[in-house]
Amino acid sequence: MSNVELKQIFESKKEKIDAYLENILNNDEIPDVLCQCIAYSLLNGGKRIRPVLSQITAEKLGIDPDGVLPLAAAIEMAHTASLIHDDLPCMDNDDYRRGKLTNHKVYGEAMAVLAGDSLLAYGFELCLQELPRLGFTQSNILNALKIFSHAIGPCGICGGQALDITQEGHEGEGEFLWKMCELKTATLLRASITASAALVGAGEKTMSCLHNYGTHLGISFQIIDDILDVTGSISELGKTPGKDAREGKLTFVALHGLERAKELAMEETKKAIDSILPLGPDFEVFLDIAEYIARRSK
Amino acid sequence: MSNVELKQIFESKKEKIDAYLENILNNDEIPDVLCQCIAYSLLNGGKRIRPVLSQITAEKLGIDPDGVLPLAAAIEMAHTASLIHDDLPCMDNDDYRRGKLTNHKVYGEAMAVLAGDSLLAYGFELCLQELPRLGFTQSNILNALKIFSHAIGPCGICGGQALDITQEGHEGEGEFLWKMCELKTATLLRASITASAALVGAGEKTMSCLHNYGTHLGISFQIIDDILDVTGSISELGKTPGKDAREGKLTFVALHGLERAKELAMEETKKAIDSILPLGPDFEVFLDIAEYIARRSK
């Protein structure tokens, strides 16, 4: 598949999720002041990689990708929640995100905390409200939500961010970095694929291949992030580059140097591709996605 | 039922939930540093009113109350998450909670944010992991989690806290206060009863009575909270009293005066009792609970 074709697939799926996310905030029960604060970050033109992956997964498993939109939205909401909270002064203290002021710079820290909390809970509410109406079996819904909840909790992104902040673990630096990366980034990226697969009832072999693919894709994604923090510009990234280095944070670039980090990203991309190959030509798009993510510049 | 008997019921159920909460934190997947921070607030001797209500509800509906422990724990975890976040400097800026330093005073703000986020997600994970094994129907599990997620999101405690912080709404003061109180306090207290009832498969009439009971109980609970903020001492409350008044916050006492607030609490207690009466003598304990909550001094 050409780069252009892949971009078109991403673009059309991104439009769907953008429209869907906008729609779910039309809810009179949510106090206006909170709703605006949530919308500011949720409808802020993210790349939507995770919900696009959820949709593509469903499609490749023979299911209408619109059906998984509530789950895809919940995953993007949890991702947005983590970004809002990570940007807080007490965490990474970032003023810009996606080229705009961060949530707390506009709405204040208290509202930013509440917007993040809201997004975490509202994703579940949305799934529990919508998925049973969309014809998925109750068993598949429960399995999908189990994968999702694991990815966003203390064994997933929260745990990874705690390791990132404290830089404290029992392991050596290399092992610690790997674990932090898996928790902070890989679990949710992987869940955007595996939770969707569970929702549409994928079999054991498919689940296992997608699980491995998602892990390697997620790690490659984080290594590229570390690289872009060194090589990217604020206009490309939409956020301040060079922060990790200035703060002396453990990253793949800090530990291994830029060249070795690039090699590691390629190795993880290769492993991702090897993991998906057993599923045959129907899943070819996942090979292109792995290469697309390895080549990204923002 | 005598006060002593009710206290004994609460005490024995509180012991169950305390032991259960301690046990779920024995999870090697959670990074140590985050686990300690979570445990500090979660295992900090709260009154456990909500999970006790969940257990009593199940029992009165003829189900072993131990079965609803994962849900009861999730509700207490979400409550604890909201307390940790509410105590942050950017929110209510409280130094003491339950007689001990607040979470961020010990672990720092960043970890306190992550502990709250973790508790929100981990409650769902726990329920999705444990409830299917405990013999509940998938349909009942989904219904219970729907009620739970609604109560802790932007239409529940997050929305209520947003109103409390901004003190901004379209309504007049009286209506605004009522709405804030319902979102901030009543939704989760009610959900601790109704989600448990949904989990054990209660019928429509029972659900409706318990829903109304929970709403009035929750509002009465908040009015008493407002009263205790004026009349209570730090040793009784375990937190700094008089804060609402000093910050000029809209409370039932501020709007109506102390005496009228006491009357309103009694009126809500009476309405709670009237709501539960149609369910007959099996549910008598709920009458005692309503009076117990109205009389509480901490």
Tab-separated table of C-alpha atoms in Angstrom, chain B residues 224-233 237 241-245 251 253-254 258:
chain	number	residue	atom	x	y	z
B	224	ILE	CA	-25.114	17.288	57.442
B	225	ASP	CA	-21.616	17.698	55.974
B	226	ASP	CA	-22.277	21.410	55.535
B	227	ILE	CA	-23.582	21.620	59.105
B	228	LEU	CA	-20.589	19.751	60.546
B	229	ASP	CA	-18.252	22.099	58.695
B	230	VAL	CA	-19.690	24.821	60.939
B	231	THR	CA	-20.309	22.940	64.176
B	232	GLY	CA	-17.651	20.192	64.111
B	233	SER	CA	-14.131	20.134	65.538
B	237	LEU	CA	-13.948	15.481	61.603
B	241	PRO	CA	-13.589	22.659	59.774
B	242	GLY	CA	-14.929	26.102	58.851
B	243	LYS	CA	-13.266	26.133	55.429
B	244	ASP	CA	-16.448	26.548	53.406
B	245	ALA	CA	-17.495	29.594	55.370
B	251	THR	CA	-23.568	25.646	51.235
B	253	VAL	CA	-25.850	26.559	55.953
B	254	ALA	CA	-24.641	29.631	54.068
B	258	LEU	CA	-27.958	26.600	60.520
